[in-house]
CSV table of C-alpha atoms and ligand atoms in Angstrom, one decimal:
chain,number,residue,atom,x,y,z
A,1,UNK,CA,0.0,0.0,0.0
A,2,UNK,CA,1.2,3.5,-0.8
A,3,UNK,CA,1.9,5.5,2.3
A,4,UNK,CA,1.6,9.3,1.6
A,5,UNK,CA,3.9,11.6,3.4
A,6,UNK,CA,2.1,14.9,4.3
A,7,UNK,CA,4.1,18.1,4.6
A,8,UNK,CA,5.6,19.0,8.0
A,9,UNK,CA,5.1,22.7,8.5
A,10,UNK,CA,8.0,24.5,10.3
A,11,UNK,CA,5.8,25.4,13.2
A,12,UNK,CA,5.1,21.7,13.9
A,13,UNK,CA,8.8,20.9,14.2
A,14,UNK,CA,10.0,20.5,17.8
A,15,UNK,CA,13.4,21.1,19.2
A,16,UNK,CA,15.6,18.0,19.3
A,17,UNK,CA,16.8,16.6,22.7
A,18,UNK,CA,19.8,18.5,24.1
A,19,UNK,CA,20.5,16.4,27.2
A,20,UNK,CA,20.0,12.7,26.5
A,21,UNK,CA,20.5,11.8,30.2
A,22,UNK,CA,17.2,13.6,31.0
A,23,UNK,CA,15.0,11.6,28.6
A,24,UNK,CA,13.1,9.3,30.9
A,25,UNK,CA,10.5,7.1,29.3
A,26,UNK,CA,7.7,8.1,26.9
A,27,UNK,CA,7.4,11.8,27.7
A,28,UNK,CA,8.7,13.3,24.4
A,29,UNK,CA,7.4,12.5,20.9
A,30,UNK,CA,8.9,13.1,17.5
A,31,UNK,CA,7.5,15.4,14.7
A,32,UNK,CA,5.5,12.8,12.7
A,33,UNK,CA,3.2,9.9,13.2
A,34,UNK,CA,1.8,7.1,10.9
A,35,UNK,CA,-1.9,6.5,10.5
A,36,UNK,CA,-3.7,3.9,8.5
A,37,UNK,CA,-7.5,3.4,8.7
A,38,UNK,CA,-9.6,0.3,8.4
A,39,UNK,CA,-13.2,0.6,7.3
A,40,UNK,CA,-15.8,-2.2,7.0
A,41,UNK,CA,-16.4,-2.7,3.3
A,42,UNK,CA,-13.1,-1.2,2.1
A,43,UNK,CA,-10.5,-2.7,4.5
A,44,UNK,CA,-7.1,-0.9,5.1
A,45,UNK,CA,-7.0,2.5,3.4
A,46,UNK,CA,-5.7,6.1,3.6
A,47,UNK,CA,-2.2,5.3,4.9
A,48,UNK,CA,-0.4,8.6,5.7
A,49,UNK,CA,2.5,10.0,7.7
A,50,UNK,CA,1.5,13.3,9.1
A,51,UNK,CA,2.6,15.8,11.7
A,52,UNK,CA,2.3,14.4,15.3
A,53,UNK,CA,-0.8,15.8,16.9
A,54,UNK,CA,-4.1,15.2,18.6
A,55,UNK,CA,-6.9,13.1,17.0
A,56,UNK,CA,-10.3,14.6,16.6
A,57,UNK,CA,-12.6,11.8,17.7
A,58,UNK,CA,-16.3,11.5,18.5
A,59,UNK,CA,-16.8,11.0,22.3
A,60,UNK,CA,-19.0,8.0,21.5
A,61,UNK,CA,-16.2,6.0,19.9
A,62,UNK,CA,-16.0,2.4,21.0
A,63,UNK,CA,-12.4,2.7,22.3
A,64,UNK,CA,-13.5,5.3,25.0
A,65,UNK,CA,-16.3,3.1,26.4
A,66,UNK,CA,-15.4,-0.5,25.8
A,67,UNK,CA,-11.6,-0.3,25.5
A,68,UNK,CA,-11.3,-2.0,22.1
A,69,UNK,CA,-7.5,-1.2,21.8
A,70,UNK,CA,-4.3,-3.0,21.3
A,71,UNK,CA,-0.7,-1.8,21.2
A,72,UNK,CA,3.0,-2.9,20.8
A,73,UNK,CA,6.4,-1.7,21.8
A,74,UNK,CA,9.7,-2.0,20.0
A,75,UNK,CA,12.8,0.1,19.6
A,76,UNK,CA,15.1,1.6,17.0
A,77,UNK,CA,18.9,2.1,17.6
A,78,UNK,CA,21.3,4.3,15.8
A,79,UNK,CA,24.5,2.4,15.2
A,80,UNK,CA,27.9,4.1,15.2
A,81,UNK,CA,28.1,3.6,11.4
A,82,UNK,CA,24.9,5.6,11.0
A,83,UNK,CA,22.6,2.7,10.2
A,84,UNK,CA,19.3,2.4,12.0
A,85,UNK,CA,18.5,-1.0,13.5
A,86,UNK,CA,15.2,-2.5,14.6
A,87,UNK,CA,15.1,-5.5,16.9
A,88,UNK,CA,13.0,-8.5,15.8
A,89,UNK,CA,10.1,-6.3,14.5
A,90,UNK,CA,8.4,-9.2,12.8
A,91,UNK,CA,7.7,-10.6,16.3
A,92,UNK,CA,5.8,-7.4,17.2
A,93,UNK,CA,3.8,-7.6,13.9
A,94,UNK,CA,2.8,-11.2,14.7
A,95,UNK,CA,1.9,-10.5,18.3
A,96,UNK,CA,-0.1,-7.4,17.3
A,97,UNK,CA,-2.3,-9.5,15.2
A,98,UNK,CA,-2.7,-12.1,17.9
A,99,UNK,CA,-3.8,-9.4,20.3
A,100,UNK,CA,-6.2,-8.0,17.7
A,101,UNK,CA,-7.7,-11.4,17.1
A,102,UNK,CA,-8.5,-11.7,20.8
A,103,UNK,CA,-10.5,-8.5,20.9
A,104,UNK,CA,-12.0,-8.8,17.4
A,105,UNK,CA,-10.0,-6.2,15.5
A,106,UNK,CA,-9.0,-6.6,11.8
A,107,UNK,CA,-5.7,-8.2,11.0
A,108,UNK,CA,-3.2,-5.8,9.6
A,109,UNK,CA,-0.9,-7.3,6.9
A,110,UNK,CA,2.5,-7.8,8.5
A,111,UNK,CA,4.1,-6.1,5.5
A,112,UNK,CA,2.0,-2.9,6.1
A,113,UNK,CA,2.9,-2.9,9.8
A,114,UNK,CA,6.6,-3.3,9.0
A,115,UNK,CA,6.7,-0.9,6.0
A,116,UNK,CA,4.9,1.8,7.9
A,117,UNK,CA,7.3,1.6,10.8
A,118,UNK,CA,10.3,1.5,8.5
A,119,UNK,CA,9.2,4.5,6.6
A,120,UNK,CA,8.3,6.5,9.7
A,121,UNK,CA,11.5,5.7,11.5
A,122,UNK,CA,13.6,6.5,8.4
A,123,UNK,CA,12.0,10.0,8.2
A,124,UNK,CA,12.4,10.6,12.0
A,125,UNK,CA,15.9,9.1,12.4
A,126,UNK,CA,17.5,12.3,13.5
A,127,UNK,CA,15.4,11.9,16.7
A,128,UNK,CA,17.2,8.6,17.7
A,129,UNK,CA,19.3,9.3,20.8
A,130,UNK,CA,22.7,7.6,20.9
A,131,UNK,CA,23.8,7.8,24.6
A,132,UNK,CA,24.2,4.5,26.4
A,133,UNK,CA,20.9,3.1,27.5
A,134,UNK,CA,18.9,5.3,25.1
A,135,UNK,CA,16.9,4.4,22.0
A,136,UNK,CA,13.8,5.4,20.0
A,137,UNK,CA,10.8,3.7,21.4
A,138,UNK,CA,8.2,2.8,18.7
A,139,UNK,CA,4.6,2.5,19.9
A,140,UNK,CA,2.2,1.0,17.3
A,141,UNK,CA,-1.5,0.9,18.5
A,142,UNK,CA,-4.9,0.3,17.1
A,143,UNK,CA,-8.1,1.9,18.4
A,144,UNK,CA,-11.8,1.4,17.5
A,145,UNK,CA,-13.3,4.7,16.3
A,146,UNK,CA,-16.8,3.9,15.3
A,147,UNK,CA,-19.1,6.4,17.1
A,148,UNK,CA,-21.7,4.0,18.5
A,149,UNK,CA,-22.6,2.8,22.0
A,150,UNK,CA,-23.7,-0.7,21.2
A,151,UNK,CA,-21.3,-3.4,22.4
A,152,UNK,CA,-20.0,-5.0,19.2
A,153,UNK,CA,-16.7,-4.9,17.2
A,154,UNK,CA,-16.3,-1.5,15.6
A,155,UNK,CA,-16.6,-0.9,11.8
A,156,UNK,CA,-13.8,1.7,11.8
A,157,UNK,CA,-10.3,1.6,13.2
A,158,UNK,CA,-7.1,3.7,13.3
A,159,UNK,CA,-3.8,1.9,13.3
A,160,UNK,CA,-1.2,4.4,14.3
A,161,UNK,CA,2.5,4.6,15.2
A,162,UNK,CA,4.1,7.2,17.4
A,163,UNK,CA,7.8,7.5,18.3
A,164,UNK,CA,9.5,8.6,21.5
A,165,UNK,CA,13.2,9.0,22.3
A,166,UNK,CA,13.7,7.2,25.6
A,167,UNK,CA,16.2,6.5,28.3
A,168,UNK,CA,15.6,3.8,31.0
A,169,UNK,CA,12.0,2.8,31.8
A,170,UNK,CA,12.6,2.9,35.5
A,171,UNK,CA,13.7,6.1,37.2
A,172,UNK,CA,16.5,4.0,39.0
A,173,UNK,CA,18.1,3.4,35.6
A,174,UNK,CA,20.0,0.1,35.3
A,175,UNK,CA,19.8,-0.5,39.1
A,176,UNK,CA,17.8,-3.0,41.1
A,177,UNK,CA,14.1,-2.4,41.6
A,178,UNK,CA,11.9,-3.6,44.5
A,179,UNK,CA,9.0,-5.8,43.7
A,180,UNK,CA,5.9,-6.7,45.7
A,181,UNK,CA,4.1,-10.0,45.0
A,182,UNK,CA,0.4,-9.2,44.7
A,183,UNK,CA,-1.7,-11.6,46.7
A,184,UNK,CA,-5.1,-9.8,46.5
A,185,UNK,CA,-5.7,-8.4,43.1
A,186,UNK,CA,-5.3,-10.5,39.9
A,187,UNK,CA,-4.2,-9.3,36.5
A,188,UNK,CA,-5.5,-12.2,34.3
A,189,UNK,CA,-7.2,-15.6,34.3
A,190,UNK,CA,-7.0,-18.4,31.8
A,191,UNK,CA,-9.3,-17.6,28.9
A,192,UNK,CA,-9.1,-13.9,29.7
A,193,UNK,CA,-7.1,-11.3,27.8
A,194,UNK,CA,-3.8,-11.6,29.8
A,195,UNK,CA,-1.7,-12.7,26.8
A,196,UNK,CA,-3.1,-9.9,24.6
A,197,UNK,CA,-1.3,-6.5,24.6
A,198,UNK,CA,-4.5,-4.6,25.2
A,199,UNK,CA,-4.9,-1.4,27.3
A,200,UNK,CA,-7.5,-2.8,29.7
A,201,UNK,CA,-4.9,-5.2,31.2
A,202,UNK,CA,-2.8,-2.2,32.1
A,203,UNK,CA,-5.8,-0.2,33.5
A,204,UNK,CA,-6.7,-3.0,35.8
A,205,UNK,CA,-3.2,-3.2,37.1
A,206,UNK,CA,-3.0,0.5,38.3
A,207,UNK,CA,-4.7,0.0,41.7
A,208,UNK,CA,-2.3,-2.7,42.8
A,209,UNK,CA,0.6,-0.7,41.5
A,210,UNK,CA,-0.3,2.4,43.5
A,211,UNK,CA,-0.8,0.4,46.7
A,212,UNK,CA,2.6,-1.2,46.2
A,213,UNK,CA,4.2,2.2,45.6
A,214,UNK,CA,2.8,3.4,48.9
A,215,UNK,CA,4.6,0.6,50.6
A,216,UNK,CA,7.9,1.5,48.8
A,217,UNK,CA,7.8,-1.0,46.0
A,218,UNK,CA,8.4,-0.1,42.3
A,219,UNK,CA,6.3,-2.8,40.7
A,220,UNK,CA,3.8,-5.6,41.3
A,221,UNK,CA,4.5,-9.2,40.5
A,222,UNK,CA,1.3,-11.0,39.6
A,223,UNK,CA,0.3,-14.4,40.6
A,224,UNK,CA,-2.0,-16.7,38.6
A,225,UNK,CA,-5.7,-15.7,38.9
A,226,UNK,CA,-7.0,-19.1,39.9
A,227,UNK,CA,-4.9,-20.2,42.9
A,228,UNK,CA,-2.9,-17.0,43.5
A,229,UNK,CA,0.1,-19.3,43.8
A,230,UNK,CA,2.2,-19.3,40.6
A,231,UNK,CA,4.4,-16.5,39.4
A,232,UNK,CA,3.0,-14.9,36.2
A,233,UNK,CA,4.6,-11.6,35.2
A,234,UNK,CA,5.2,-8.0,36.2
A,235,UNK,CA,2.9,-5.8,34.0
A,236,UNK,CA,5.8,-4.3,32.0
A,237,UNK,CA,8.2,-7.4,32.2
A,238,UNK,CA,8.4,-11.1,32.3
A,239,UNK,CA,10.4,-12.5,35.2
A,240,UNK,CA,13.5,-14.7,35.5
A,241,UNK,CA,15.1,-16.3,38.5
A,242,UNK,CA,18.7,-17.6,38.5
A,243,UNK,CA,19.5,-20.7,40.5
A,244,UNK,CA,23.3,-20.5,40.0
A,245,UNK,CA,23.8,-21.0,36.2
A,246,UNK,CA,20.2,-22.3,35.8
A,247,UNK,CA,17.7,-19.7,34.8
A,248,UNK,CA,14.0,-20.3,35.3
A,249,UNK,CA,10.9,-18.4,34.0
A,250,UNK,CA,7.2,-19.0,34.1
A,251,UNK,CA,5.7,-20.8,31.1
A,252,UNK,CA,3.4,-19.1,28.6
A,253,UNK,CA,0.3,-20.1,30.4
A,254,UNK,CA,-2.2,-18.2,28.3
A,255,UNK,CA,-2.5,-15.4,30.8
A,256,UNK,CA,0.9,-13.8,30.5
A,257,UNK,CA,2.4,-11.8,27.6
A,258,UNK,CA,4.7,-13.7,25.3
A,259,UNK,CA,7.6,-11.2,25.6
A,260,UNK,CA,10.0,-10.6,22.7
A,261,UNK,CA,12.8,-10.0,25.2
A,262,UNK,CA,11.7,-13.0,27.2
A,263,UNK,CA,12.1,-15.1,24.0
A,264,UNK,CA,15.5,-13.5,23.3
A,265,UNK,CA,16.8,-14.3,26.8
A,266,UNK,CA,15.7,-17.9,26.5
A,267,UNK,CA,17.7,-18.2,23.2
A,268,UNK,CA,20.7,-16.0,24.3
A,269,UNK,CA,21.3,-17.5,27.7
A,270,UNK,CA,22.4,-21.0,26.5
A,271,UNK,CA,25.0,-19.3,24.3
A,272,UNK,CA,26.5,-17.7,27.4
A,273,UNK,CA,26.8,-20.9,29.4
A,274,UNK,CA,23.5,-20.9,31.2
A,275,UNK,CA,20.7,-23.4,31.1
A,276,UNK,CA,17.1,-22.2,30.9
A,277,UNK,CA,13.8,-23.7,32.0
A,278,UNK,CA,10.2,-22.7,31.6
A,279,UNK,CA,8.2,-24.1,34.4
A,280,UNK,CA,5.5,-23.2,36.9
A,281,UNK,CA,7.1,-21.3,39.8
A,282,UNK,CA,5.2,-21.6,43.1
A,283,UNK,CA,5.7,-18.4,45.1
A,284,UNK,CA,6.1,-20.2,48.4
A,285,UNK,CA,8.9,-22.4,46.9
A,286,UNK,CA,10.5,-19.3,45.4
A,287,UNK,CA,10.6,-17.4,48.7
A,288,UNK,CA,12.0,-20.4,50.5
A,289,UNK,CA,14.6,-20.9,47.8
A,290,UNK,CA,15.7,-17.2,48.0
A,291,UNK,CA,15.9,-17.5,51.8
A,292,UNK,CA,18.0,-20.7,51.5
A,293,UNK,CA,20.4,-18.9,49.1
A,294,UNK,CA,19.5,-21.1,46.1
A,295,UNK,CA,18.1,-18.2,44.0
A,296,UNK,CA,21.1,-16.1,43.3
A,297,UNK,CA,19.5,-13.4,41.1
A,298,UNK,CA,16.2,-12.2,39.8
A,299,UNK,CA,15.5,-9.9,36.8
A,300,UNK,CA,12.7,-8.8,34.5
A,301,UNK,CA,12.7,-8.6,30.7
A,302,UNK,CA,10.8,-6.3,28.4
A,303,UNK,CA,11.2,-4.0,25.5
A,304,UNK,CA,10.9,-0.9,27.6
A,305,UNK,CA,12.5,-2.5,30.7
A,306,UNK,CA,15.3,-4.3,28.7
A,307,UNK,CA,16.8,-6.4,31.5
A,308,UNK,CA,16.0,-5.0,34.9
A,309,UNK,CA,17.6,-6.3,38.0
A,310,UNK,CA,15.5,-7.0,41.0
A,311,UNK,CA,16.9,-6.2,44.4
A,312,UNK,CA,14.1,-7.0,46.8
A,313,UNK,CA,11.0,-9.2,46.7
A,314,UNK,CA,8.2,-9.0,49.2
A,315,UNK,CA,5.4,-11.6,49.6
A,316,UNK,CA,2.8,-11.1,52.3
A,317,UNK,CA,5.0,-10.0,55.1
A,318,UNK,CA,8.2,-11.7,54.1
A,319,UNK,CA,10.9,-9.6,52.5
A,320,UNK,CA,13.8,-11.2,50.7
A,321,UNK,CA,16.9,-9.3,49.5
A,322,UNK,CA,18.8,-10.5,46.4
A,323,UNK,CA,22.4,-9.8,45.4
A,324,UNK,CA,22.9,-7.4,48.3
A,325,UNK,CA,21.2,-4.6,46.3
A,326,UNK,CA,23.8,-4.9,43.5
A,327,UNK,CA,23.3,-5.9,39.9
A,328,UNK,CA,24.0,-9.6,39.6
A,329,UNK,CA,26.6,-11.1,37.2
A,330,UNK,CA,24.1,-13.0,35.1
A,331,UNK,CA,21.8,-10.0,34.9
A,332,UNK,CA,24.7,-7.8,33.8
A,333,UNK,CA,25.9,-10.3,31.3
A,334,UNK,CA,22.5,-10.7,29.7
A,335,UNK,CA,22.0,-6.9,29.6
A,336,UNK,CA,25.4,-6.3,28.0
A,337,UNK,CA,24.9,-9.0,25.4
A,338,UNK,CA,21.4,-8.1,24.5
A,339,UNK,CA,22.0,-4.4,24.2
A,340,UNK,CA,25.3,-5.1,22.5
A,341,UNK,CA,23.5,-7.0,19.7
A,342,UNK,CA,20.8,-4.3,19.5
A,343,UNK,CA,23.3,-1.4,19.2
A,344,UNK,CA,25.8,-3.2,16.9
A,345,UNK,CA,28.6,-3.6,19.4
A,346,UNK,CA,28.3,-7.4,19.3
A,347,UNK,CA,27.6,-9.6,16.4
A,348,UNK,CA,24.1,-10.9,15.8
A,349,UNK,CA,24.3,-14.6,15.4
A,350,UNK,CA,20.5,-15.0,15.5
A,351,UNK,CA,19.7,-12.6,12.6
A,352,UNK,CA,17.5,-10.5,15.0
A,353,UNK,CA,18.5,-7.1,13.7
A,354,UNK,CA,16.6,-5.6,10.7
A,355,UNK,CA,17.9,-2.4,9.2
A,356,UNK,CA,15.7,0.5,8.3
A,357,UNK,CA,16.1,1.6,4.7
B,1,LIG,C1,7.0,-2.5,26.4
B,1,LIG,O1,7.9,-3.0,27.0
B,1,LIG,O2,7.2,-2.1,25.2
B,1,LIG,C2,5.7,-2.3,26.9
B,1,LIG,O3,4.8,-2.2,26.1
B,1,LIG,C3,5.5,-2.2,28.3
B,1,LIG,C4,4.8,-0.9,28.6
B,1,LIG,C5,4.0,-1.0,29.8
B,1,LIG,C6,5.8,0.3,28.7
């Protein structure tokens, strides 16, 4: 499909970042965005890159009332030779359609998803920060824009992509965060929408997150919704626990997100001399294993979060400290290797990197 590029008037151009150490996450957006519409009867149409700006939408649109929305997250990196690299973008395209299928949204051709991102990032590449730990975060999303209050799949959608130069997701940077295991609220149940990347999952996580924050924790670790016993995920990350050189993570149970970084860790770790295992993790066993010194490190994985070390885990009233508040060796190794591949400092034996042209 032909993607039109609309003019960018001088008054819509923003100042570029001066101090990349102040970026934070998702607060600043580039000059342009991509929009493609889907209409019942005509399918995907009207693909355009236009100046970044607000949508004019009817207040009755389905997305505002029934949350028919999905999104993705991936990153672009500017290599020292000037090339612009995306990390496994085809995985995001596939997962986007899986999420869409769960909440009855139209499938977007992977080629259109990828071409649109490619063209937008190519135009906006001067916005890609280059300091260590920074990148251009790419946020594709789809919203239902039919102005009607009946509960049924919309007959009109916007697929759009916005770009944000980012630093670390957590204010702490690449330093251990503290996590509280949530034993009251649940995020997802089998058969629900937990494995779809849909906004409602994040809205329903806010209350637990706020309560954890009041107790001094950065994030909530969800347990399974049926027994409140097995480790699932942290909303923005999948979780890994190292038993010496053996790294364990929860299986894709149907209620957790199938993380691109999770998959990359599972493939990368064996090449670094670690063994990996996907198995149900009972929170009681986990706490006992940390207490007995068997769990040596814990870390989260996600596109935004990259590899995030965990320094403290709290379950009910038990608090366990990991790696004495420092970044563990395995966590550091995986962070360095993964970001090394993404930024071109290490070779990519998996063929994960795709260059923007
Ligand atoms: C990502 O890691 O890209 C995500 O979508 C998580 C989000 C909550 C920041």
